[in-house]
mmCIF file of C-alpha atoms in Angstrom:
data_model
loop_
_atom_site.group_PDB
_atom_site.id
_atom_site.type_symbol
_atom_site.label_atom_id
_atom_site.label_comp_id
_atom_site.label_asym_id
_atom_site.label_seq_id
_atom_site.Cartn_x
_atom_site.Cartn_y
_atom_site.Cartn_z
ATOM 1 C CA MET A 1 -0.293 35.630 -47.493
ATOM 2 C CA ARG A 2 -3.153 32.961 -47.913
ATOM 3 C CA PHE A 3 -1.547 30.032 -46.259
ATOM 4 C CA GLY A 4 -5.121 27.951 -47.249
ATOM 5 C CA ASP A 5 -5.767 24.514 -45.460
ATOM 6 C CA ASP A 6 -2.180 24.281 -43.998
ATOM 7 C CA ARG A 7 -3.897 26.804 -41.413
ATOM 8 C CA GLY A 8 -3.905 24.140 -37.772
ATOM 9 C CA LEU A 9 -1.520 21.449 -39.362
ATOM 10 C CA ILE A 10 0.722 22.409 -36.162
ATOM 11 C CA GLY A 11 -0.932 22.232 -33.624
ATOM 12 C CA LYS A 12 -3.238 18.622 -35.307
ATOM 13 C CA LEU A 13 0.890 17.794 -35.029
ATOM 14 C CA ILE A 14 2.001 18.046 -31.858
ATOM 15 C CA VAL A 15 -1.754 16.832 -29.898
ATOM 16 C CA ILE A 16 -0.924 13.152 -32.567
ATOM 17 C CA TRP A 17 2.693 13.708 -31.467
ATOM 18 C CA LEU A 18 1.937 14.455 -27.255
ATOM 19 C CA LEU A 19 -0.966 10.939 -28.035
ATOM 20 C CA MET A 20 2.045 9.134 -29.563
ATOM 21 C CA PHE A 21 4.424 10.077 -26.372
ATOM 22 C CA ALA A 22 1.773 9.171 -23.203
ATOM 23 C CA LEU A 23 0.542 6.080 -25.173
ATOM 24 C CA ALA A 24 4.535 4.738 -25.106
ATOM 25 C CA VAL A 25 5.020 6.053 -22.327
ATOM 26 C CA VAL A 26 1.910 3.775 -20.483
ATOM 27 C CA GLY A 27 3.377 0.801 -22.584
ATOM 28 C CA ALA A 28 7.001 0.965 -20.907
ATOM 29 C CA ILE A 29 5.385 1.616 -17.228
ATOM 30 C CA ASP A 30 3.023 -1.390 -18.253
ATOM 31 C CA ALA A 31 5.795 -3.743 -19.836
ATOM 32 C CA GLY A 32 7.825 -2.835 -16.578
ATOM 33 C CA SER A 33 5.242 -3.392 -13.857
ATOM 34 C CA ILE A 34 5.064 -6.982 -16.267
ATOM 35 C CA VAL A 35 8.730 -7.335 -15.463
ATOM 36 C CA LEU A 36 9.298 -6.156 -11.645
ATOM 37 C CA ALA A 37 6.046 -8.346 -10.637
ATOM 38 C CA ARG A 38 8.450 -11.056 -12.954
ATOM 39 C CA PHE A 39 11.590 -9.998 -10.554
ATOM 40 C CA ARG A 40 9.496 -10.094 -7.401
ATOM 41 C CA GLY A 41 8.236 -13.178 -8.319
ATOM 42 C CA ASN A 42 11.659 -15.363 -8.294
ATOM 43 C CA ASP A 43 12.494 -13.452 -4.924
ATOM 44 C CA VAL A 44 8.844 -14.825 -2.902
ATOM 45 C CA ALA A 45 9.333 -18.079 -4.135
ATOM 46 C CA THR A 46 12.759 -17.730 -3.231
ATOM 47 C CA ARG A 47 12.759 -16.823 -0.121
ATOM 48 C CA ALA A 48 9.495 -19.551 0.081
ATOM 49 C CA ALA A 49 11.449 -22.203 -1.105
ATOM 50 C CA VAL A 50 14.392 -21.594 1.460
ATOM 51 C CA ALA A 51 12.287 -21.189 4.298
ATOM 52 C CA ALA A 52 10.898 -24.541 4.100
ATOM 53 C CA ALA A 53 13.866 -26.212 3.258
ATOM 54 C CA SER A 54 15.116 -24.491 6.337
ATOM 55 C CA THR A 55 12.348 -26.220 8.105
ATOM 56 C CA LEU A 56 12.571 -29.713 6.654
ATOM 57 C CA ALA A 57 16.119 -29.988 7.310
ATOM 58 C CA VAL A 58 14.854 -28.660 11.140
ATOM 59 C CA GLU A 59 12.391 -30.471 11.658
ATOM 60 C CA GLY A 60 11.853 -33.195 9.645
ATOM 61 C CA ASP A 61 8.473 -32.870 8.962
ATOM 62 C CA ARG A 62 6.971 -31.815 5.222
ATOM 63 C CA ASN A 63 3.015 -30.002 6.865
ATOM 64 C CA ARG A 64 5.615 -27.741 8.743
ATOM 65 C CA ALA A 65 7.293 -27.128 6.087
ATOM 66 C CA GLU A 66 5.204 -25.888 3.454
ATOM 67 C CA GLU A 67 2.959 -24.460 5.598
ATOM 68 C CA SER A 68 5.914 -22.165 6.411
ATOM 69 C CA ALA A 69 7.077 -21.392 2.410
ATOM 70 C CA GLN A 70 3.289 -20.034 3.526
ATOM 71 C CA GLU A 71 3.897 -17.438 5.818
ATOM 72 C CA THR A 72 6.632 -16.199 3.997
ATOM 73 C CA VAL A 73 4.225 -15.682 0.634
ATOM 74 C CA ASP A 74 1.599 -13.992 2.568
ATOM 75 C CA GLY A 75 2.981 -11.586 4.088
ATOM 76 C CA GLN A 76 3.635 -10.238 0.333
ATOM 77 C CA THR A 77 0.929 -8.072 -1.133
ATOM 78 C CA GLY A 78 -0.020 -9.282 -4.762
ATOM 79 C CA ALA A 79 1.513 -13.186 -3.923
ATOM 80 C CA THR A 80 0.028 -16.407 -4.300
ATOM 81 C CA MET A 81 1.684 -19.920 -3.759
ATOM 82 C CA THR A 82 0.265 -21.901 -6.582
ATOM 83 C CA ASP A 83 1.700 -25.094 -5.819
ATOM 84 C CA PHE A 84 4.414 -26.307 -3.110
ATOM 85 C CA ALA A 85 6.404 -30.220 -3.386
ATOM 86 C CA ILE A 86 9.135 -31.579 -2.188
ATOM 87 C CA ALA A 87 10.963 -33.964 -4.240
ATOM 88 C CA ALA A 88 12.704 -37.357 -3.088
ATOM 89 C CA ASP A 89 15.855 -35.996 -2.650
ATOM 90 C CA GLY A 90 14.345 -33.534 -0.500
ATOM 91 C CA SER A 91 14.663 -30.582 -2.959
ATOM 92 C CA VAL A 92 11.855 -27.561 -2.434
ATOM 93 C CA THR A 93 9.424 -26.112 -4.736
ATOM 94 C CA VAL A 94 7.809 -23.295 -5.037
ATOM 95 C CA ASP A 95 4.405 -21.999 -7.867
ATOM 96 C CA VAL A 96 4.808 -18.330 -7.025
ATOM 97 C CA ARG A 97 1.437 -15.940 -8.897
ATOM 98 C CA MET A 98 2.439 -12.495 -8.918
ATOM 99 C CA ASP A 99 -0.061 -9.918 -10.034
ATOM 100 C CA PRO A 100 1.403 -6.922 -11.786
ATOM 101 C CA ASN A 101 -0.177 -3.683 -11.406
ATOM 102 C CA THR A 102 -0.681 -1.804 -15.157
ATOM 103 C CA ILE A 103 -2.237 0.117 -16.097
ATOM 104 C CA VAL A 104 -3.575 -0.971 -19.110
ATOM 105 C CA ALA A 105 -3.249 -4.359 -19.649
ATOM 106 C CA GLU A 106 -4.352 -5.747 -16.274
ATOM 107 C CA ARG A 107 -7.797 -4.205 -19.153
ATOM 108 C CA LEU A 108 -7.668 -5.363 -21.641
ATOM 109 C CA ASP A 109 -7.868 -9.267 -20.814
ATOM 110 C CA PHE A 110 -10.053 -9.846 -23.799
ATOM 111 C CA LEU A 111 -6.582 -9.616 -25.280
ATOM 112 C CA LEU A 112 -4.158 -10.752 -23.262
ATOM 113 C CA GLY A 113 -6.256 -13.414 -21.378
ATOM 114 C CA ASP A 114 -4.658 -12.811 -17.366
ATOM 115 C CA LEU A 115 -2.392 -11.379 -16.942
ATOM 116 C CA VAL A 116 -0.449 -13.091 -13.928
ATOM 117 C CA VAL A 117 2.787 -14.046 -13.365
ATOM 118 C CA VAL A 118 3.683 -17.616 -12.787
ATOM 119 C CA THR A 119 7.885 -18.505 -11.237
ATOM 120 C CA ALA A 120 9.320 -21.880 -9.772
ATOM 121 C CA GLU A 121 11.357 -21.799 -8.145
ATOM 122 C CA ALA A 122 13.868 -25.070 -6.071
ATOM 123 C CA THR A 123 15.831 -25.192 -3.905
ATOM 124 C CA ALA A 124 19.083 -28.263 -3.276
ATOM 125 C CA PRO A 125 18.287 -30.158 -0.872
ATOM 126 C CA PRO A 126 19.464 -28.815 2.983
ATOM 127 C CA PRO A 127 23.656 -31.262 2.700
ATOM 128 C CA THR A 128 23.620 -34.244 5.601
ATOM 129 C CA ALA A 129 25.519 -33.569 8.834
#
């Protein structure tokens, strides 16, 4: 019995399905890395804002508060403080940039642009005694 053109079709389908599965896995890993960078960025921004607000409450020095936030951010891999502000009411806002570790997405700058995650976190002013 001859099968003609059907020979090797199963092998080709398996290869195609494996390639599609591999692309899906890489896409999921990249998406997870971006989401994780967002969560880490929020966490770092929150800790930096709290550190700055605490320093401001204790020392009353705005420059020292910014240094405290910068020290908190500098201790984290891939994090950069992009903005720092103290409002008139004493609340502190810190913006943090995180570079996610992706497999493919960071290499597609021509499609995605700069792949960074920027998060902002604000803290309430410290309570007055």
